[in-house]
Amino acid sequence: MDPRAGLPADNPFAAPSDLPFGLPPFDRVRTGHFAPAFDAGMAAHRAELDELLAAELPAAAFLDALESSGRLLARAEAVFWNLTGTDADDALRAVQEEYAPELAAHHDAVRLDPRVVARVRALHEDPPADLDAEARRLLERLHSDAARSGALLDEAGARRLRELNAELSALTTRFDVELLADTNDLAVHFERAEELEGLAPADLARAAEAARARGRDGYVIALVLPTGQPVLEALRRRTSRERVHRASIARGGRGGEHDTRALLQRIAALRAERARLLGFADHASWVVADETAGDVEAVVGMLRRLAPAAVANARSEEAELTELLVTDGEAPPLRAWDWSYCAGRLLRERFAVDTEALRPWFELERVLVDGVFATASALYGLSFTERADLPVYADGVRVFEVAGPGGPFGLYLFDPYARESKRGGAWMSSFSDRSGLLGTAPVVVNCLNVARPAPGEATLLTVDEVETLFHEFGHTLHGLLSDVHYPRFSGTNVPRDFVEFPSQVNEFWGFEPEVLQRYARHHVTGEPLPDGAAQGLRAARAHGQGFATLEYLAAALLDLAWHRLPAGALDGARPEDVERFEAEALAEAGVALEAVPPRYRSTYFHHVFGGGYAAAYYSYVWSEVLDADAVEWFAENGGLRRENGEHFRRTLLSRGGSVDPLQAYRDFRGRDAAIEPLLRRRGLQGAGA
Ligand SMILES: [Zn+2]
């Protein structure tokens, strides 16, 4: 049977694209093409799997066939999942709703197919001598995936695992629902505008609008997810600040229908049981085993080495801010709700940084061409040629052909502007990954959400947007410069605690004097940044890092404390125990400071009890340690030089997930990452080692 029977030849996914580098034929893709391509793609994938299993291939050929299977489905999905984020309408969302569960189930069924698992298990136990290193690593990953998802359990174990997964999925969803409800209920109501003195007129208008939407007079301040609420920086009245802060930290922990304490205890208990079932000491061990960190002790050790320096700096910031508070005629001590208000004032007074006023120096085209592209050219020898002749998926998207020393090798799509059909935020994604096995080229996209200027006007970026563009382009370089055999190891397909490392390294270049000098030119006069502005920018970025580091570390350590509990540890726990557990965990880790509460407290820690970051909230700083250490390597070796870029490309960027990432790091650096560069970057005193 031809599994593609039923997919008409005019369906653009029926055959590989014949456009340069396999760019999808966006001009021919219609929403109606996805459903038939998914149906035919899943059928074809199953048929290919049957065929390759029946063929009794030798190990290397088996792995190649397995990794090459399902191309039709992969072509359709790559376009589909990109469009759901960048250009979705109701029709596309309807397809998503219909097919997302089916596609997820299909991929699970392929991955956990008992015949595949049995073959992988046999090969893993007795790997043939002729397998190369990348194939061995693939075998390792496939085996670990199977073990981690329970495919090696006996029948009773598998049944219990299904029950645990089902209950956990329901509980984590419910955690988010209750948290959202409590967050809405706790929005803070103010009767009079005077109480909100200091708020910008636009924010005050928004607060009045929020009150109207709730059928109330006056003003309503809605809460955002973390402990720190943005309005606290502006509110002059201390009593108003206190009300907002208290509402923020009350979320999920004040009894009543939206209390999340029993829920999160149950989630932690079930995760511990699941980890034991799968052969791990606790949930954190199960999570971290799959990351570059490898074991929980390494993670905790790193966080604890950072803690003393963060605490010391937070204390000296506290002293400085207390002075400011007293000058204002307020009584010490400085409270948690005073912190960002005083810090904001200090920043404006000391550094006189008005980032808004710098926008004329950050014109989008200059930032992209003279900043981002020029840096990639200096480091990696890349050049970018716009291809206006190629089709794109939405108005305003641009395509660049990317060439290296060996000639053109891929495409870069740039999608900078916000539009209604695009989700918020900024990200890198790919339409095609570079793979030796498949012979495919990288087709990578960066999406931002910059406001589109009026016709004929220049697009002027904020400092944050400039940083974001350099950051996302760092992911792009990881994708473009990938040089691996199996697609699953290509580029950014690396563990979560490693993936932000290359992007953060690239972010650094954006504010280096020699790079800044080149692209930060006034968009009308062409003049460079005013004297002192560049230094002020850098100084402002290092300011307040004691607080920022400490509130983050407290949350990361709290996350690990919950997920290092062994199965049974929470038997008989009562909701009231949550506060005590939290206080003890923070005190024990040496990060309990009255005025610096954790970035998230347990009862509203969406990332770990609702989202997918359980026992992984540490990963942001883990990759930043690597990033800061790598950036120092560049500085020690003369900075922006082609040889340096080539070394980074060869040892690290090109290898994706095909080698142990920490080994790749050692190959790059000549040793393991040191923590001191991060301490220096964040201006944290004391090595803390
Ligand atoms: Zn990123």
XYZ file of C-alpha atoms and ligand atoms in Angstrom:
690
model
C 0.000 0.000 0.000
C 1.242 3.466 -0.769
C 0.623 5.211 2.534
C 0.418 8.539 0.756
C -2.517 7.344 -1.290
C -5.281 9.757 -0.433
C -3.021 12.794 -0.238
C -3.532 14.674 -3.511
C -0.374 15.661 -5.349
C -1.380 19.332 -5.102
C -1.106 19.157 -1.324
C 2.126 21.117 -0.724
C 3.300 18.590 1.875
C 2.976 15.578 -0.442
C 6.595 15.930 -1.598
C 9.695 17.630 -0.176
C 9.794 21.324 -1.082
C 11.744 22.154 -4.230
C 12.473 25.704 -3.046
C 16.057 26.623 -2.070
C 17.206 24.852 1.110
C 13.786 23.221 1.465
C 11.961 26.442 2.386
C 8.286 25.459 2.728
C 6.167 26.635 -0.220
C 4.234 29.118 1.924
C 2.487 30.582 -1.119
C 0.778 27.231 -1.727
C -0.029 26.267 1.883
C -3.690 26.599 2.937
C -5.198 25.710 6.315
C -7.188 22.947 4.626
C -3.967 21.155 3.667
C -2.987 20.250 7.233
C -5.654 17.724 8.236
C -5.163 15.456 5.196
C -1.370 15.788 5.493
C -1.524 14.788 9.179
C -3.761 11.803 8.448
C -1.593 10.626 5.573
C 1.587 11.496 7.498
C 0.668 9.426 10.555
C -0.378 6.482 8.369
C 2.862 6.718 6.398
C 4.898 6.917 9.600
C 3.255 3.758 10.970
C 3.768 1.942 7.681
C 7.444 2.955 7.561
C 7.881 1.746 11.114
C 6.326 -1.654 10.310
C 8.532 -1.923 7.274
C 11.781 -1.058 9.033
C 11.024 -3.400 11.938
C 10.211 -6.244 9.575
C 13.438 -5.703 7.640
C 15.612 -6.828 10.592
C 18.229 -4.230 9.778
C 21.707 -4.152 11.321
C 22.092 -1.668 14.172
C 23.345 1.417 12.304
C 20.843 0.952 9.475
C 18.048 0.417 12.009
C 18.880 3.681 13.778
C 19.100 5.549 10.472
C 15.767 4.154 9.302
C 14.116 4.951 12.623
C 15.366 8.547 12.593
C 14.451 9.030 8.922
C 10.908 7.773 9.304
C 7.889 10.052 9.363
C 9.195 12.765 7.018
C 5.814 13.627 5.502
C 4.381 14.180 8.966
C 7.466 16.151 10.025
C 7.158 18.481 6.992
C 3.533 19.270 7.753
C 4.083 19.614 11.503
C 7.063 21.947 11.143
C 4.966 24.449 9.205
C 1.883 23.896 11.331
C 3.471 24.435 14.750
C 5.294 27.514 13.515
C 2.097 29.016 12.136
C 0.103 28.353 15.310
C 2.529 30.732 17.028
C 3.057 33.273 14.285
C -0.056 33.522 12.146
C -2.993 31.713 13.728
C -6.652 32.308 12.973
C -9.755 30.482 14.192
C -9.585 27.918 11.409
C -5.977 27.009 12.236
C -6.806 26.849 15.949
C -9.673 24.493 15.191
C -7.228 22.172 13.406
C -4.894 22.456 16.381
C -7.637 21.569 18.836
C -8.660 18.592 16.777
C -5.202 17.223 16.008
C -2.928 18.160 18.943
C -4.014 15.215 21.162
C -3.917 12.806 18.232
C -0.445 13.922 17.143
C 0.884 13.672 20.704
C -0.572 10.176 21.039
C 0.916 9.196 17.688
C 4.424 10.256 18.685
C 4.092 8.471 22.045
C 2.919 5.322 20.281
C 5.909 5.377 17.932
C 8.398 6.139 20.680
C 6.976 3.518 23.028
C 6.173 0.910 20.378
C 7.041 -2.357 22.173
C 8.933 -3.630 19.107
C 11.076 -0.472 18.989
C 11.668 -0.569 22.736
C 12.664 -4.244 22.611
C 15.156 -3.630 19.794
C 16.602 -0.565 21.548
C 16.906 -2.499 24.786
C 18.724 -5.379 23.095
C 21.111 -3.048 21.266
C 21.700 -1.055 24.420
C 22.662 -4.171 26.361
C 25.023 -5.370 23.678
C 25.971 -2.529 21.300
C 27.726 -3.695 18.126
C 31.360 -2.626 17.960
C 30.953 -0.836 14.620
C 28.547 1.844 15.917
C 30.087 5.332 15.850
C 29.962 7.721 18.798
C 26.869 9.608 17.633
C 24.967 6.362 17.040
C 25.941 5.158 20.499
C 24.680 8.369 21.982
C 21.406 8.005 20.089
C 21.020 4.490 21.478
C 21.700 5.846 24.948
C 19.022 8.536 24.501
C 16.441 6.144 23.087
C 16.985 3.744 25.966
C 16.842 6.473 28.554
C 13.652 7.904 26.984
C 12.034 4.493 27.167
C 13.117 3.933 30.765
C 12.106 7.427 31.857
C 8.663 7.154 30.361
C 8.036 3.738 31.910
C 8.227 1.580 28.781
C 10.425 -0.916 30.662
C 7.988 -1.374 33.591
C 6.020 -4.558 34.246
C 2.261 -4.513 33.809
C 1.345 -3.505 37.351
C 3.978 -0.757 37.310
C 2.774 0.505 33.941
C -0.792 0.657 35.223
C 0.201 2.625 38.308
C 2.263 4.979 36.135
C -0.739 5.701 33.930
C -2.824 6.474 37.029
C -0.136 8.766 38.412
C 0.305 10.595 35.098
C -3.433 11.074 34.720
C -3.890 12.385 38.257
C -0.843 14.649 37.990
C -2.051 16.097 34.742
C -5.441 16.874 36.324
C -3.861 18.320 39.494
C -1.381 20.589 37.716
C -4.157 21.925 35.496
C -6.260 22.549 38.572
C -3.358 24.300 40.326
C -3.244 26.829 37.498
C -7.008 27.281 37.443
C -7.163 27.984 41.194
C -4.096 30.207 41.047
C -5.579 32.259 38.242
C -8.882 32.588 40.108
C -7.184 33.653 43.349
C -4.946 36.076 41.441
C -8.043 37.699 39.955
C -9.857 37.782 43.277
C -6.879 39.427 44.948
C -6.558 42.287 42.435
C -6.212 45.353 44.658
C -8.959 47.958 44.697
C -8.212 51.625 45.445
C -10.936 54.216 45.940
C -9.011 57.379 45.161
C -6.354 58.362 42.633
C -4.217 59.908 45.428
C -3.595 56.441 46.790
C -1.897 55.625 43.489
C 0.277 58.726 43.420
C 3.383 58.155 41.300
C 1.708 55.912 38.735
C 2.148 57.076 35.128
C -1.056 58.540 33.593
C -1.391 55.631 31.153
C -1.105 53.102 33.987
C -3.632 55.010 36.065
C -6.039 54.985 33.127
C -5.514 51.235 32.777
C -6.291 50.784 36.489
C -9.509 52.806 36.103
C -10.439 50.706 33.090
C -9.764 47.503 35.055
C -12.111 48.760 37.783
C -14.829 49.556 35.240
C -14.452 46.110 33.680
C -15.182 44.654 37.117
C -18.150 46.939 37.622
C -16.453 48.989 40.309
C -15.601 52.620 40.935
C -12.062 53.782 41.490
C -9.031 51.786 40.416
C -8.000 48.150 40.304
C -4.398 46.956 40.210
C -4.297 43.469 38.707
C -1.543 41.132 39.929
C 1.156 39.589 37.737
C 2.690 36.171 38.386
C 5.907 36.775 40.366
C 6.032 38.084 43.931
C 7.282 41.514 42.840
C 4.514 43.624 41.283
C 5.655 46.183 38.658
C 3.511 48.996 40.127
C 5.547 48.915 43.336
C 8.333 50.760 41.574
C 6.053 53.748 41.021
C 3.722 53.921 44.033
C 4.786 56.700 46.370
C 2.482 55.820 49.250
C 3.904 53.172 51.457
C 0.514 51.929 52.640
C -0.571 51.393 49.026
C 2.613 49.469 48.285
C 2.048 47.294 51.327
C -1.494 46.433 50.257
C -0.338 45.338 46.784
C 2.543 43.283 48.159
C 0.417 41.523 50.757
C -2.156 40.609 48.138
C 0.595 39.203 45.935
C 2.054 36.877 48.548
C -1.358 35.797 49.830
C -2.186 33.997 46.594
C -3.121 30.371 47.009
C -2.451 30.303 50.748
C -5.361 32.018 52.498
C -7.852 29.157 52.815
C -11.119 29.053 50.909
C -11.948 27.561 47.555
C -8.819 28.710 45.692
C -6.280 27.518 48.237
C -3.498 25.648 46.413
C -1.642 24.209 49.404
C -3.246 20.757 49.536
C -2.959 20.582 45.752
C 0.751 21.299 45.635
C 1.447 18.848 48.447
C -0.418 16.158 46.535
C 1.479 17.027 43.353
C 4.828 16.767 45.148
C 3.794 13.471 46.778
C 2.675 11.882 43.493
C 5.803 13.051 41.680
C 7.911 11.441 44.407
C 5.988 8.197 44.048
C 6.374 8.240 40.270
C 10.123 8.822 40.578
C 10.450 5.832 42.905
C 8.444 3.686 40.504
C 10.857 4.645 37.712
C 13.883 3.841 39.849
C 14.932 7.289 41.085
C 15.462 8.587 44.615
C 13.119 11.538 44.089
C 11.532 13.681 41.393
C 14.473 16.078 41.205
C 16.843 13.174 40.506
C 14.536 11.941 37.742
C 14.446 15.406 36.135
C 18.112 16.313 36.504
C 19.347 12.931 35.215
C 18.119 14.054 31.790
C 19.828 17.462 31.968
C 23.468 18.432 31.566
C 23.790 18.928 35.326
C 23.412 15.151 35.692
C 22.768 14.950 39.396
C 20.960 17.053 41.959
C 24.000 17.459 44.192
C 25.785 19.331 41.397
C 22.851 21.697 41.046
C 22.415 22.324 44.749
C 26.159 22.791 45.123
C 26.175 25.481 42.437
C 23.166 27.318 43.885
C 24.696 27.221 47.343
C 27.982 28.618 46.118
C 26.096 31.582 44.690
C 23.977 32.154 47.788
C 26.470 33.808 50.189
C 27.548 36.383 47.601
C 23.943 37.120 46.683
C 22.974 37.535 50.340
C 25.954 39.795 51.052
C 25.077 42.001 48.106
C 21.399 42.091 48.893
C 22.341 43.249 52.387
C 24.488 46.090 51.122
C 21.767 47.098 48.652
C 19.341 46.984 51.566
C 21.516 49.401 53.560
C 21.739 51.789 50.629
C 18.013 51.697 49.971
C 17.209 52.145 53.657
C 19.097 55.432 53.579
C 16.966 56.586 50.690
C 13.814 55.532 52.541
C 14.828 57.538 55.585
C 15.640 60.594 53.447
C 12.052 60.295 52.282
C 10.894 60.650 55.878
C 9.812 57.012 56.235
C 10.685 54.823 59.190
C 13.067 51.878 58.789
C 13.284 48.952 58.364
C 13.070 48.689 54.601
C 10.257 46.270 53.842
C 9.760 43.976 50.872
C 7.208 46.438 49.427
C 9.691 49.341 49.637
C 12.458 47.624 47.707
C 11.674 48.229 44.069
C 10.377 51.745 44.724
C 13.661 52.775 46.356
C 15.763 50.813 43.852
C 14.039 52.503 40.917
C 14.731 55.954 42.368
C 18.360 55.107 43.025
C 18.823 53.887 39.475
C 17.392 57.056 37.973
C 19.349 59.341 40.295
C 22.663 57.566 40.134
C 22.934 56.465 36.553
C 20.631 59.007 34.943
C 19.672 56.278 32.513
C 16.600 57.091 30.533
C 16.497 54.100 28.223
C 13.438 55.438 26.370
C 15.507 58.440 25.186
C 18.055 56.103 23.574
C 15.642 54.601 21.057
C 16.695 56.851 18.134
C 20.095 55.125 18.311
C 18.593 51.665 17.946
C 17.023 51.575 14.520
C 15.938 48.042 13.611
C 17.706 47.725 10.246
C 21.004 49.002 11.639
C 20.765 46.758 14.681
C 20.113 43.756 12.447
C 22.654 44.423 9.704
C 25.446 46.393 11.404
C 24.957 44.726 14.782
C 23.680 41.160 14.645
C 24.794 40.168 11.135
C 28.141 41.980 11.362
C 28.950 40.197 14.628
C 28.093 36.807 13.100
C 30.300 37.703 10.168
C 33.241 38.702 12.373
C 32.988 35.562 14.504
C 31.759 32.862 12.157
C 32.439 34.241 8.683
C 28.737 34.294 7.809
C 27.117 36.576 5.250
C 23.429 37.301 4.704
C 21.768 38.121 1.400
C 18.114 39.073 1.309
C 15.966 36.866 -0.951
C 12.861 38.912 -1.664
C 11.987 36.397 -4.392
C 11.096 33.624 -1.921
C 7.616 33.174 -0.414
C 6.910 33.998 3.261
C 4.020 33.093 5.587
C 2.992 36.609 6.604
C 3.414 40.216 5.603
C 6.608 41.757 6.979
C 8.586 38.491 7.203
C 11.962 38.599 5.427
C 14.168 35.805 4.114
C 17.976 35.887 4.048
C 20.240 33.354 2.401
C 23.078 32.469 4.766
C 26.541 31.728 3.393
C 29.636 30.549 5.222
C 33.225 29.997 4.108
C 32.001 27.017 2.046
C 29.183 28.904 0.283
C 25.425 29.284 0.880
C 24.032 26.640 3.237
C 20.717 27.734 4.747
C 18.045 30.353 5.275
C 17.269 32.836 8.023
C 13.713 34.162 8.355
C 13.201 37.369 10.288
C 9.726 38.150 11.608
C 10.080 41.247 13.806
C 6.607 42.820 14.016
C 3.694 42.200 16.349
C 0.372 41.294 14.748
C -2.907 39.976 16.056
C -2.347 36.481 14.764
C 1.012 36.127 16.551
C 1.558 35.119 20.146
C 3.500 37.404 22.502
C 7.189 37.152 23.346
C 10.264 36.418 21.260
C 11.620 33.085 20.100
C 13.666 31.097 17.616
C 12.215 28.136 15.804
C 13.021 26.125 12.699
C 11.204 24.909 9.604
C 14.002 22.502 8.790
C 16.977 21.264 10.819
C 20.392 20.559 9.417
C 21.014 16.805 9.343
C 23.626 14.717 7.538
C 21.329 11.692 7.582
C 18.418 13.482 5.909
C 20.553 15.801 3.807
C 18.482 18.737 5.049
C 19.581 22.371 5.427
C 18.777 24.723 8.303
C 15.792 27.035 7.792
C 15.570 29.052 10.986
C 13.218 31.835 12.059
C 13.413 34.566 14.703
C 10.163 36.079 15.904
C 9.906 39.303 17.890
C 6.947 41.461 18.833
C 8.129 44.955 17.942
C 5.354 47.499 17.355
C 5.074 48.333 13.666
C 5.812 52.026 13.067
C 3.548 54.349 11.105
C 4.109 54.089 7.326
C 7.354 55.755 6.309
C 8.707 55.940 9.857
C 11.744 54.133 11.208
C 11.420 51.202 13.617
C 13.208 52.305 16.788
C 13.942 49.567 19.322
C 14.145 49.705 23.096
C 17.331 48.530 24.817
C 15.465 45.374 25.873
C 14.421 44.654 22.305
C 18.016 45.016 21.102
C 19.116 42.549 23.763
C 16.307 40.179 22.814
C 17.273 40.233 19.139
C 20.889 39.350 19.928
C 19.650 36.649 22.302
C 17.300 35.018 19.801
C 19.937 35.212 17.116
C 22.206 33.210 19.447
C 19.664 30.366 19.202
C 19.668 30.921 15.445
C 23.447 30.447 15.272
C 23.084 27.210 17.227
C 20.573 26.027 14.609
C 22.433 27.331 11.540
C 25.879 26.070 12.508
C 24.728 22.622 13.559
C 26.653 19.780 11.933
C 25.242 16.463 13.098
C 23.995 13.228 11.549
C 20.660 12.650 13.314
C 18.022 15.394 13.201
C 17.134 14.821 16.847
C 20.584 16.131 17.845
C 20.486 19.161 15.579
C 21.237 22.634 16.952
C 19.004 23.628 19.835
C 17.883 20.042 20.521
C 19.915 19.993 23.724
C 18.894 19.741 27.414
C 16.888 22.594 28.878
C 19.653 23.680 31.259
C 22.007 24.094 28.287
C 19.863 25.555 25.525
C 19.996 29.157 26.767
C 23.770 29.139 26.963
C 24.633 29.934 23.298
C 21.887 32.557 23.138
C 23.150 34.276 26.267
C 26.675 34.328 24.884
C 25.412 36.091 21.778
C 23.384 38.511 23.893
C 26.623 39.659 25.460
C 28.040 40.904 22.135
C 25.198 43.365 21.681
C 26.575 45.728 24.326
C 30.281 45.315 23.732
C 31.816 48.730 22.918
C 33.250 47.704 19.536
C 29.925 46.209 18.446
C 27.796 48.995 19.891
C 29.956 51.591 18.175
C 29.211 50.038 14.830
C 25.431 49.792 14.963
C 24.202 52.277 17.604
C 23.971 55.345 15.378
C 21.293 57.999 15.481
C 18.826 57.047 12.755
C 18.672 60.594 11.347
C 22.057 62.177 12.074
C 24.182 59.012 12.107
C 25.885 60.170 15.307
C 27.189 57.576 17.790
C 25.659 57.155 21.266
C 26.185 60.217 23.510
C 29.228 60.115 25.790
C 28.627 58.057 28.873
C 25.389 56.491 27.617
C 27.042 53.180 26.806
C 28.841 52.996 30.164
C 25.636 54.057 31.954
C 23.756 51.262 30.219
C 26.283 48.672 31.307
C 26.441 49.984 34.882
C 22.657 50.022 35.160
C 22.527 46.408 34.008
C 24.863 45.340 36.822
C 22.864 47.276 39.414
C 20.542 45.555 41.870
C 21.893 42.098 41.160
C 22.034 41.150 44.844
C 18.258 41.331 45.075
C 17.625 39.782 41.665
C 20.001 36.881 42.266
C 18.745 36.207 45.762
C 15.020 36.178 44.947
C 15.755 33.839 42.041
C 17.976 31.497 44.104
C 15.344 31.319 46.836
C 12.727 30.190 44.305
C 15.091 27.680 42.664
C 16.048 26.176 46.036
C 12.403 26.016 47.083
C 11.584 24.155 43.877
C 14.336 21.622 44.611
C 13.338 21.262 48.265
C 9.817 20.150 47.297
C 11.111 17.778 44.661
C 13.817 16.165 46.744
C 11.247 14.754 49.127
C 11.229 10.938 48.993
C 7.989 9.051 48.409
C 5.842 9.009 51.535
C 7.449 12.106 53.079
C 4.237 14.104 52.766
C 1.924 11.416 54.194
C -0.362 13.099 56.710
C 0.815 16.616 55.807
C -1.657 19.437 56.435
C -2.052 22.568 54.301
C -0.673 24.725 57.146
C 2.607 22.813 56.886
C 3.401 24.503 53.565
C 4.516 27.783 55.181
C 6.683 25.965 57.700
C 8.266 23.764 55.040
C 9.010 26.826 52.964
C 10.500 28.834 55.838
C 12.699 25.916 56.886
C 13.891 25.235 53.352
C 14.911 28.878 52.851
C 16.579 29.173 56.258
C 18.436 25.906 55.776
C 19.770 27.079 52.412
C 20.859 30.393 53.915
C 18.688 32.520 51.619
C 15.997 33.707 54.049
C 15.950 37.500 54.037
C 12.841 39.254 55.344
C 12.921 42.011 52.710
C 13.723 39.684 49.792
C 11.015 37.046 49.478
C 11.444 34.294 46.848
C 10.539 35.282 43.307
C 7.704 32.773 43.655
C 6.339 31.270 46.828
C 5.087 27.680 46.746
C 1.401 28.558 46.634
C 1.755 30.546 43.396
C 4.772 28.854 41.819
C 3.163 28.269 38.434
C 6.407 27.145 36.756
C 6.814 24.123 38.988
C 3.280 23.168 40.076
C 1.398 24.228 36.957
C 3.993 24.528 34.187
C 6.797 22.266 33.048
C 9.685 23.539 35.163
C 9.434 21.225 38.184
C 12.936 20.722 39.636
C 14.244 22.697 36.663
C 13.809 26.312 37.714
C 17.547 26.239 38.428
C 18.313 25.871 34.731
C 18.290 29.615 33.969
C 21.259 30.281 36.235
C 22.960 26.992 35.335
C 23.276 28.107 31.727
C 24.237 31.607 32.830
C 27.242 30.193 34.695
C 28.388 28.624 31.421
C 27.600 31.809 29.522
C 29.578 34.129 31.823
C 32.537 31.737 31.867
C 32.464 31.414 28.060
C 32.305 35.170 27.607
C 35.433 35.506 29.733
C 37.148 33.019 27.434
C 36.360 35.286 24.488
C 37.682 38.299 26.420
C 40.891 36.461 27.372
C 41.432 35.535 23.743
C 40.981 38.906 22.110
C 37.189 39.138 21.828
C 35.536 39.478 18.473
C 37.898 37.446 16.320
C 37.234 34.935 13.601
C 39.502 32.313 15.244
C 37.515 32.586 18.466
C 34.216 32.134 16.686
C 35.595 29.172 14.778
C 36.730 27.521 18.021
C 33.297 28.038 19.595
C 31.573 26.749 16.451
C 33.745 23.667 16.118
C 33.798 22.549 19.753
C 30.316 23.555 20.749
C 27.727 25.120 18.418
C 28.135 22.567 15.633
C 27.643 19.561 17.894
C 24.124 20.202 19.193
C 23.014 17.271 21.323
C 25.258 14.734 19.584
C 27.773 14.768 22.433
C 27.502 15.270 26.185
C 27.048 19.065 26.363
C 29.364 19.426 29.351
C 32.041 17.522 27.437
C 31.531 19.927 24.548
C 31.935 22.744 27.051
C 35.201 21.262 28.313
C 36.420 20.926 24.743
C 35.663 24.594 24.248
C 37.005 25.958 27.535
C 39.708 23.432 28.356
C 38.129 22.877 31.779
C 34.773 22.817 33.577
C 32.882 26.081 33.942
C 33.890 28.276 36.882
C 31.334 30.231 38.841
C 33.437 33.369 39.449
C 32.765 35.017 36.080
C 29.040 35.037 36.847
C 29.714 36.568 40.260
C 31.837 39.236 38.634
C 29.300 39.953 35.917
C 26.525 40.376 38.445
C 28.809 42.541 40.564
C 28.501 40.074 43.428
C 31.271 40.532 45.950
C 33.177 37.580 47.378
C 33.940 34.452 45.383
C 31.737 32.385 47.684
C 33.517 29.178 46.726
Zn 16.359 31.921 24.771
